[in-house]
GROMACS .gro file of C-alpha atoms in nm:
model
  336
    1UNK     CA    1   1.810   0.972   0.131
    2UNK     CA    2   1.422   0.919   0.176
    3UNK     CA    3   1.313   1.170   0.416
    4UNK     CA    4   1.277   1.057   0.773
    5UNK     CA    5   0.908   0.992   0.869
    6UNK     CA    6   0.989   1.063   1.233
    7UNK     CA    7   0.996   1.390   1.205
    8UNK     CA    8   0.653   1.394   1.173
    9UNK     CA    9   0.585   1.242   1.568
   10UNK     CA   10   0.448   1.496   1.846
   11UNK     CA   11   0.481   1.388   2.211
   12UNK     CA   12   0.073   1.271   2.142
   13UNK     CA   13   0.146   1.023   1.843
   14UNK     CA   14   0.500   0.869   2.009
   15UNK     CA   15   0.250   0.790   2.318
   16UNK     CA   16   0.022   0.615   2.096
   17UNK     CA   17   0.258   0.429   1.902
   18UNK     CA   18   0.422   0.278   2.270
   19UNK     CA   19   0.006   0.204   2.344
   20UNK     CA   20  -0.075   0.070   2.045
   21UNK     CA   21   0.259  -0.158   2.112
   22UNK     CA   22   0.216  -0.308   2.446
   23UNK     CA   23  -0.123  -0.274   2.413
   24UNK     CA   24  -0.087  -0.572   2.112
   25UNK     CA   25   0.169  -0.801   2.289
   26UNK     CA   26  -0.076  -0.795   2.575
   27UNK     CA   27  -0.349  -0.892   2.369
   28UNK     CA   28  -0.112  -1.173   2.184
   29UNK     CA   29  -0.017  -1.327   2.524
   30UNK     CA   30  -0.370  -1.336   2.712
   31UNK     CA   31  -0.556  -1.416   2.377
   32UNK     CA   32  -0.779  -1.129   2.432
   33UNK     CA   33  -0.793  -0.837   2.227
   34UNK     CA   34  -0.707  -0.538   2.428
   35UNK     CA   35  -0.691  -0.153   2.216
   36UNK     CA   36  -0.559   0.137   2.373
   37UNK     CA   37  -0.398   0.368   2.087
   38UNK     CA   38  -0.514   0.457   1.774
   39UNK     CA   39  -0.381   0.337   1.438
   40UNK     CA   40  -0.053   0.513   1.374
   41UNK     CA   41  -0.027   0.492   0.983
   42UNK     CA   42  -0.378   0.474   0.731
   43UNK     CA   43  -0.446   0.353   0.366
   44UNK     CA   44  -0.679   0.631   0.190
   45UNK     CA   45  -0.799   0.476  -0.132
   46UNK     CA   46  -0.860   0.795  -0.400
   47UNK     CA   47  -1.028   0.553  -0.595
   48UNK     CA   48  -1.062   0.234  -0.660
   49UNK     CA   49  -1.075   0.303  -1.060
   50UNK     CA   50  -0.768   0.197  -1.251
   51UNK     CA   51  -0.666   0.251  -1.604
   52UNK     CA   52  -0.503  -0.096  -1.625
   53UNK     CA   53  -0.614  -0.456  -1.663
   54UNK     CA   54  -0.356  -0.616  -1.459
   55UNK     CA   55  -0.420  -0.989  -1.430
   56UNK     CA   56  -0.395  -1.035  -1.015
   57UNK     CA   57  -0.540  -0.741  -0.950
   58UNK     CA   58  -0.934  -0.707  -0.877
   59UNK     CA   59  -0.974  -0.345  -0.988
   60UNK     CA   60  -0.878  -0.377  -1.329
   61UNK     CA   61  -1.046  -0.658  -1.415
   62UNK     CA   62  -1.316  -0.548  -1.264
   63UNK     CA   63  -1.385  -0.815  -0.978
   64UNK     CA   64  -1.468  -0.590  -0.705
   65UNK     CA   65  -1.816  -0.599  -0.613
   66UNK     CA   66  -1.801  -0.251  -0.408
   67UNK     CA   67  -1.920   0.056  -0.586
   68UNK     CA   68  -1.661   0.237  -0.810
   69UNK     CA   69  -1.581   0.598  -0.776
   70UNK     CA   70  -1.388   0.914  -0.607
   71UNK     CA   71  -1.295   1.041  -0.277
   72UNK     CA   72  -1.386   1.364  -0.267
   73UNK     CA   73  -1.147   1.647  -0.104
   74UNK     CA   74  -1.482   1.738   0.181
   75UNK     CA   75  -1.494   1.401   0.290
   76UNK     CA   76  -1.074   1.339   0.240
   77UNK     CA   77  -1.011   1.674   0.508
   78UNK     CA   78  -1.317   1.455   0.720
   79UNK     CA   79  -1.129   1.169   0.728
   80UNK     CA   80  -0.793   1.378   0.814
   81UNK     CA   81  -0.935   1.573   1.089
   82UNK     CA   82  -1.072   1.256   1.234
   83UNK     CA   83  -0.743   1.089   1.239
   84UNK     CA   84  -0.445   1.326   1.240
   85UNK     CA   85  -0.387   1.355   1.623
   86UNK     CA   86  -0.224   1.006   1.622
   87UNK     CA   87  -0.175   0.871   1.246
   88UNK     CA   88   0.140   1.042   1.083
   89UNK     CA   89   0.147   0.815   0.745
   90UNK     CA   90  -0.087   0.776   0.563
   91UNK     CA   91  -0.046   0.565   0.200
   92UNK     CA   92  -0.283   0.711  -0.072
   93UNK     CA   93  -0.370   0.470  -0.225
   94UNK     CA   94  -0.542   0.099  -0.162
   95UNK     CA   95  -0.734  -0.039  -0.458
   96UNK     CA   96  -0.716   0.177  -0.858
   97UNK     CA   97  -0.479   0.402  -0.967
   98UNK     CA   98  -0.511   0.781  -0.763
   99UNK     CA   99  -0.415   0.971  -1.009
  100UNK     CA  100  -0.735   0.948  -1.207
  101UNK     CA  101  -0.834   1.155  -0.866
  102UNK     CA  102  -0.845   1.448  -0.938
  103UNK     CA  103  -0.839   1.636  -0.637
  104UNK     CA  104  -0.490   1.379  -0.544
  105UNK     CA  105  -0.285   1.725  -0.508
  106UNK     CA  106  -0.507   1.878  -0.283
  107UNK     CA  107  -0.522   1.566  -0.031
  108UNK     CA  108  -0.160   1.594  -0.039
  109UNK     CA  109  -0.118   1.932   0.045
  110UNK     CA  110  -0.424   1.912   0.326
  111UNK     CA  111  -0.235   1.598   0.469
  112UNK     CA  112   0.109   1.771   0.501
  113UNK     CA  113  -0.014   2.094   0.603
  114UNK     CA  114  -0.115   1.911   0.954
  115UNK     CA  115   0.165   1.676   0.923
  116UNK     CA  116   0.073   1.386   0.814
  117UNK     CA  117   0.329   1.201   0.569
  118UNK     CA  118   0.208   1.129   0.271
  119UNK     CA  119   0.278   0.839   0.019
  120UNK     CA  120   0.184   0.734  -0.342
  121UNK     CA  121   0.171   0.421  -0.522
  122UNK     CA  122   0.163   0.488  -0.952
  123UNK     CA  123   0.138   0.294  -1.278
  124UNK     CA  124   0.305   0.643  -1.377
  125UNK     CA  125   0.085   0.628  -1.693
  126UNK     CA  126  -0.149   0.902  -1.638
  127UNK     CA  127   0.184   1.135  -1.603
  128UNK     CA  128   0.142   1.384  -1.849
  129UNK     CA  129   0.399   1.700  -1.821
  130UNK     CA  130   0.078   1.870  -1.667
  131UNK     CA  131   0.023   1.652  -1.438
  132UNK     CA  132   0.373   1.658  -1.331
  133UNK     CA  133   0.398   2.028  -1.300
  134UNK     CA  134   0.063   1.948  -1.064
  135UNK     CA  135   0.269   1.719  -0.851
  136UNK     CA  136   0.571   1.889  -0.793
  137UNK     CA  137   0.360   2.202  -0.714
  138UNK     CA  138   0.237   1.942  -0.430
  139UNK     CA  139   0.445   1.697  -0.415
  140UNK     CA  140   0.431   1.401  -0.191
  141UNK     CA  141   0.659   1.268   0.066
  142UNK     CA  142   0.700   0.957  -0.166
  143UNK     CA  143   0.615   0.853  -0.487
  144UNK     CA  144   0.629   0.476  -0.597
  145UNK     CA  145   0.643   0.424  -0.940
  146UNK     CA  146   0.588   0.093  -1.066
  147UNK     CA  147   0.712  -0.031  -1.362
  148UNK     CA  148   0.720  -0.445  -1.400
  149UNK     CA  149   0.911  -0.486  -1.690
  150UNK     CA  150   1.201  -0.295  -1.884
  151UNK     CA  151   1.089  -0.393  -2.275
  152UNK     CA  152   0.715  -0.367  -2.412
  153UNK     CA  153   0.727  -0.786  -2.373
  154UNK     CA  154   0.816  -0.825  -2.020
  155UNK     CA  155   0.589  -0.506  -1.909
  156UNK     CA  156   0.265  -0.561  -2.122
  157UNK     CA  157   0.290  -0.918  -1.985
  158UNK     CA  158   0.167  -0.852  -1.624
  159UNK     CA  159   0.036  -0.457  -1.683
  160UNK     CA  160  -0.231  -0.516  -1.956
  161UNK     CA  161  -0.316  -0.210  -2.090
  162UNK     CA  162  -0.027   0.007  -2.120
  163UNK     CA  163   0.341   0.065  -2.233
  164UNK     CA  164   0.659   0.094  -2.099
  165UNK     CA  165   0.773   0.311  -2.326
  166UNK     CA  166   0.531   0.545  -2.166
  167UNK     CA  167   0.585   0.473  -1.822
  168UNK     CA  168   0.968   0.526  -1.865
  169UNK     CA  169   0.884   0.868  -2.074
  170UNK     CA  170   0.664   0.964  -1.747
  171UNK     CA  171   0.948   0.875  -1.452
  172UNK     CA  172   1.196   1.040  -1.669
  173UNK     CA  173   0.993   1.403  -1.722
  174UNK     CA  174   0.930   1.356  -1.312
  175UNK     CA  175   1.278   1.316  -1.213
  176UNK     CA  176   1.432   1.599  -1.454
  177UNK     CA  177   1.167   1.828  -1.358
  178UNK     CA  178   1.221   1.786  -0.962
  179UNK     CA  179   1.575   1.824  -1.073
  180UNK     CA  180   1.547   2.136  -1.248
  181UNK     CA  181   1.356   2.274  -0.973
  182UNK     CA  182   1.607   2.135  -0.677
  183UNK     CA  183   1.357   2.024  -0.496
  184UNK     CA  184   1.384   1.691  -0.299
  185UNK     CA  185   1.020   1.587  -0.305
  186UNK     CA  186   0.885   1.414  -0.420
  187UNK     CA  187   1.168   1.065  -0.281
  188UNK     CA  188   1.060   0.893  -0.600
  189UNK     CA  189   1.107   0.521  -0.501
  190UNK     CA  190   1.100   0.256  -0.835
  191UNK     CA  191   0.940  -0.044  -0.758
  192UNK     CA  192   1.003  -0.347  -0.921
  193UNK     CA  193   0.746  -0.697  -0.893
  194UNK     CA  194   0.912  -0.976  -0.995
  195UNK     CA  195   0.766  -1.240  -1.218
  196UNK     CA  196   0.848  -1.538  -1.454
  197UNK     CA  197   0.890  -1.299  -1.739
  198UNK     CA  198   1.077  -1.021  -1.596
  199UNK     CA  199   1.317  -1.225  -1.320
  200UNK     CA  200   1.622  -1.217  -1.599
  201UNK     CA  201   1.619  -0.844  -1.588
  202UNK     CA  202   1.613  -0.753  -1.209
  203UNK     CA  203   2.035  -0.704  -1.226
  204UNK     CA  204   1.939  -0.467  -1.490
  205UNK     CA  205   1.715  -0.252  -1.303
  206UNK     CA  206   1.946  -0.100  -1.070
  207UNK     CA  207   2.115   0.002  -1.347
  208UNK     CA  208   1.784   0.169  -1.534
  209UNK     CA  209   1.657   0.343  -1.211
  210UNK     CA  210   2.040   0.451  -1.129
  211UNK     CA  211   2.040   0.567  -1.534
  212UNK     CA  212   1.682   0.783  -1.439
  213UNK     CA  213   1.790   0.941  -1.126
  214UNK     CA  214   1.553   0.774  -0.863
  215UNK     CA  215   1.651   0.769  -0.557
  216UNK     CA  216   1.537   0.399  -0.465
  217UNK     CA  217   1.470   0.107  -0.602
  218UNK     CA  218   1.268  -0.156  -0.456
  219UNK     CA  219   1.256  -0.551  -0.616
  220UNK     CA  220   0.882  -0.683  -0.417
  221UNK     CA  221   0.786  -1.035  -0.472
  222UNK     CA  222   0.442  -1.121  -0.622
  223UNK     CA  223   0.060  -1.167  -0.496
  224UNK     CA  224  -0.042  -1.424  -0.656
  225UNK     CA  225  -0.421  -1.560  -0.609
  226UNK     CA  226  -0.444  -1.887  -0.745
  227UNK     CA  227  -0.243  -2.186  -0.875
  228UNK     CA  228  -0.308  -2.116  -1.274
  229UNK     CA  229  -0.204  -1.806  -1.210
  230UNK     CA  230   0.103  -1.888  -1.045
  231UNK     CA  231   0.212  -2.137  -1.329
  232UNK     CA  232   0.203  -1.836  -1.541
  233UNK     CA  233   0.355  -1.586  -1.308
  234UNK     CA  234   0.550  -1.743  -1.014
  235UNK     CA  235   0.954  -1.680  -1.097
  236UNK     CA  236   1.181  -2.006  -1.149
  237UNK     CA  237   1.385  -1.839  -0.879
  238UNK     CA  238   1.253  -1.955  -0.630
  239UNK     CA  239   1.453  -1.621  -0.385
  240UNK     CA  240   1.220  -1.396  -0.600
  241UNK     CA  241   0.882  -1.528  -0.493
  242UNK     CA  242   0.667  -1.543  -0.124
  243UNK     CA  243   0.490  -1.896  -0.247
  244UNK     CA  244   0.587  -2.221  -0.314
  245UNK     CA  245   0.383  -2.500  -0.472
  246UNK     CA  246   0.300  -2.855  -0.288
  247UNK     CA  247   0.070  -3.080  -0.475
  248UNK     CA  248  -0.085  -2.857  -0.790
  249UNK     CA  249  -0.163  -2.588  -0.497
  250UNK     CA  250  -0.027  -2.292  -0.422
  251UNK     CA  251   0.096  -2.195  -0.053
  252UNK     CA  252   0.273  -1.910   0.098
  253UNK     CA  253   0.638  -1.915   0.307
  254UNK     CA  254   0.501  -1.696   0.622
  255UNK     CA  255   0.375  -1.931   0.910
  256UNK     CA  256   0.001  -1.834   0.981
  257UNK     CA  257   0.036  -1.751   1.377
  258UNK     CA  258  -0.268  -1.644   1.569
  259UNK     CA  259  -0.192  -1.304   1.584
  260UNK     CA  260  -0.142  -0.947   1.338
  261UNK     CA  261  -0.016  -0.703   1.461
  262UNK     CA  262  -0.192  -0.513   1.157
  263UNK     CA  263  -0.538  -0.500   1.348
  264UNK     CA  264  -0.314  -0.321   1.571
  265UNK     CA  265  -0.124  -0.035   1.380
  266UNK     CA  266  -0.351   0.051   1.140
  267UNK     CA  267  -0.631   0.054   0.911
  268UNK     CA  268  -0.824   0.119   0.550
  269UNK     CA  269  -1.067   0.332   0.438
  270UNK     CA  270  -1.231   0.301   0.144
  271UNK     CA  271  -1.314   0.567  -0.154
  272UNK     CA  272  -1.689   0.571   0.014
  273UNK     CA  273  -1.595   0.586   0.373
  274UNK     CA  274  -1.605   0.212   0.468
  275UNK     CA  275  -1.335   0.090   0.685
  276UNK     CA  276  -1.176  -0.232   0.607
  277UNK     CA  277  -0.980  -0.458   0.817
  278UNK     CA  278  -0.648  -0.437   0.610
  279UNK     CA  279  -0.491  -0.415   0.275
  280UNK     CA  280  -0.544  -0.780   0.198
  281UNK     CA  281  -0.966  -0.713   0.247
  282UNK     CA  282  -0.994  -0.589  -0.121
  283UNK     CA  283  -1.332  -0.577  -0.131
  284UNK     CA  284  -1.368  -0.444   0.194
  285UNK     CA  285  -1.575  -0.767   0.281
  286UNK     CA  286  -1.535  -0.732   0.643
  287UNK     CA  287  -1.706  -0.383   0.704
  288UNK     CA  288  -1.634  -0.250   1.057
  289UNK     CA  289  -1.802   0.101   1.035
  290UNK     CA  290  -1.840   0.435   0.791
  291UNK     CA  291  -1.640   0.727   0.888
  292UNK     CA  292  -1.892   0.935   0.704
  293UNK     CA  293  -2.161   0.801   0.933
  294UNK     CA  294  -1.936   0.772   1.289
  295UNK     CA  295  -1.619   0.904   1.358
  296UNK     CA  296  -1.324   0.677   1.276
  297UNK     CA  297  -1.236   0.676   1.649
  298UNK     CA  298  -1.566   0.520   1.773
  299UNK     CA  299  -1.504   0.229   1.467
  300UNK     CA  300  -1.200   0.173   1.590
  301UNK     CA  301  -1.273   0.020   1.921
  302UNK     CA  302  -1.669  -0.091   1.829
  303UNK     CA  303  -1.763  -0.470   1.851
  304UNK     CA  304  -1.696  -0.559   1.486
  305UNK     CA  305  -1.351  -0.471   1.505
  306UNK     CA  306  -1.314  -0.632   1.877
  307UNK     CA  307  -1.488  -0.961   1.787
  308UNK     CA  308  -1.263  -0.964   1.454
  309UNK     CA  309  -0.927  -0.926   1.633
  310UNK     CA  310  -1.057  -1.210   1.924
  311UNK     CA  311  -1.114  -1.419   1.586
  312UNK     CA  312  -0.773  -1.370   1.442
  313UNK     CA  313  -0.641  -1.430   1.776
  314UNK     CA  314  -0.838  -1.792   1.848
  315UNK     CA  315  -0.807  -1.872   1.462
  316UNK     CA  316  -0.675  -1.686   1.203
  317UNK     CA  317  -0.695  -1.932   0.959
  318UNK     CA  318  -1.085  -1.925   0.927
  319UNK     CA  319  -1.013  -1.637   0.771
  320UNK     CA  320  -0.963  -1.706   0.440
  321UNK     CA  321  -0.812  -1.399   0.333
  322UNK     CA  322  -0.561  -1.437   0.636
  323UNK     CA  323  -0.426  -1.771   0.430
  324UNK     CA  324  -0.260  -1.539   0.138
  325UNK     CA  325  -0.143  -1.302   0.430
  326UNK     CA  326   0.226  -1.116   0.441
  327UNK     CA  327   0.237  -0.981   0.744
  328UNK     CA  328   0.616  -1.095   0.882
  329UNK     CA  329   0.713  -1.198   0.519
  330UNK     CA  330   0.995  -0.988   0.383
  331UNK     CA  331   0.844  -0.908   0.075
  332UNK     CA  332   1.116  -0.650  -0.057
  333UNK     CA  333   1.379  -0.885  -0.167
  334UNK     CA  334   1.601  -0.631  -0.286
  335UNK     CA  335   1.654  -0.248  -0.209
  336UNK     CA  336   1.941   0.039  -0.369
   0.00000   0.00000   0.00000
């Protein structure tokens, strides 16, 4: 059973959640941004480098225009010290493969020592036996292990540069060693992104996961950026996709309302300290400030953030990345 994240709530964090929720509700009603609380969750980027070249990933394809680098442990501690009073959940990933950063286990330990729930998402291909032992010594609360194909052909179609056999071996070793140590952490979630080349395997993924002993299996829809990529990767079964095609154009199923809870409940911090508006701002195009120069609590309510929230409340369609946003759309189509 997944660890109860609510045990990380303190009285101050609970009051903050109420402030976040009610300020968002009033903002959507009055169409004017009011921000009373601070982010409940964060995505913090250990690195934007990757060991794969996945066709829909700007990091792996080398399409990011921002500098590549690694978050230092000292800078990570600086971030946690700024946000720990009100944040109780962090995702230690944004762009890139987190385990490229050799200080990741230290980061996890520091966050958990400050009673902050930590989640990692990895392709698992860097998890050698030595690295797995390191993970188990300082485990995250949740480890999302992505395997998007149950044979080499379907796996390598998207996970370019990787091998299914290596991913499977790493996952099996991780589960076996964790169980041998009789540890509950990390809670291991096997993530399988539904695509055209693997949709025939979806019914087999749960058996695969159960056989290996993962805690949970999640089938997730795929994010696509173009009509051309949709022709290659979008599942034929419509229920496995977050999009539809109309007049040779890719369109997302969600309705684009002039509101977005993400701008009140969460924030994204890149490896070099820039604050991005959300997880869809992969290149951090909308820079709102830098936590290594200005305390995050000042950035959260600064003029740039306020103007962006107002833009969303007034005309969300004017922000191109919002037209591909899943806020309010169910992206996990099967869970077990």
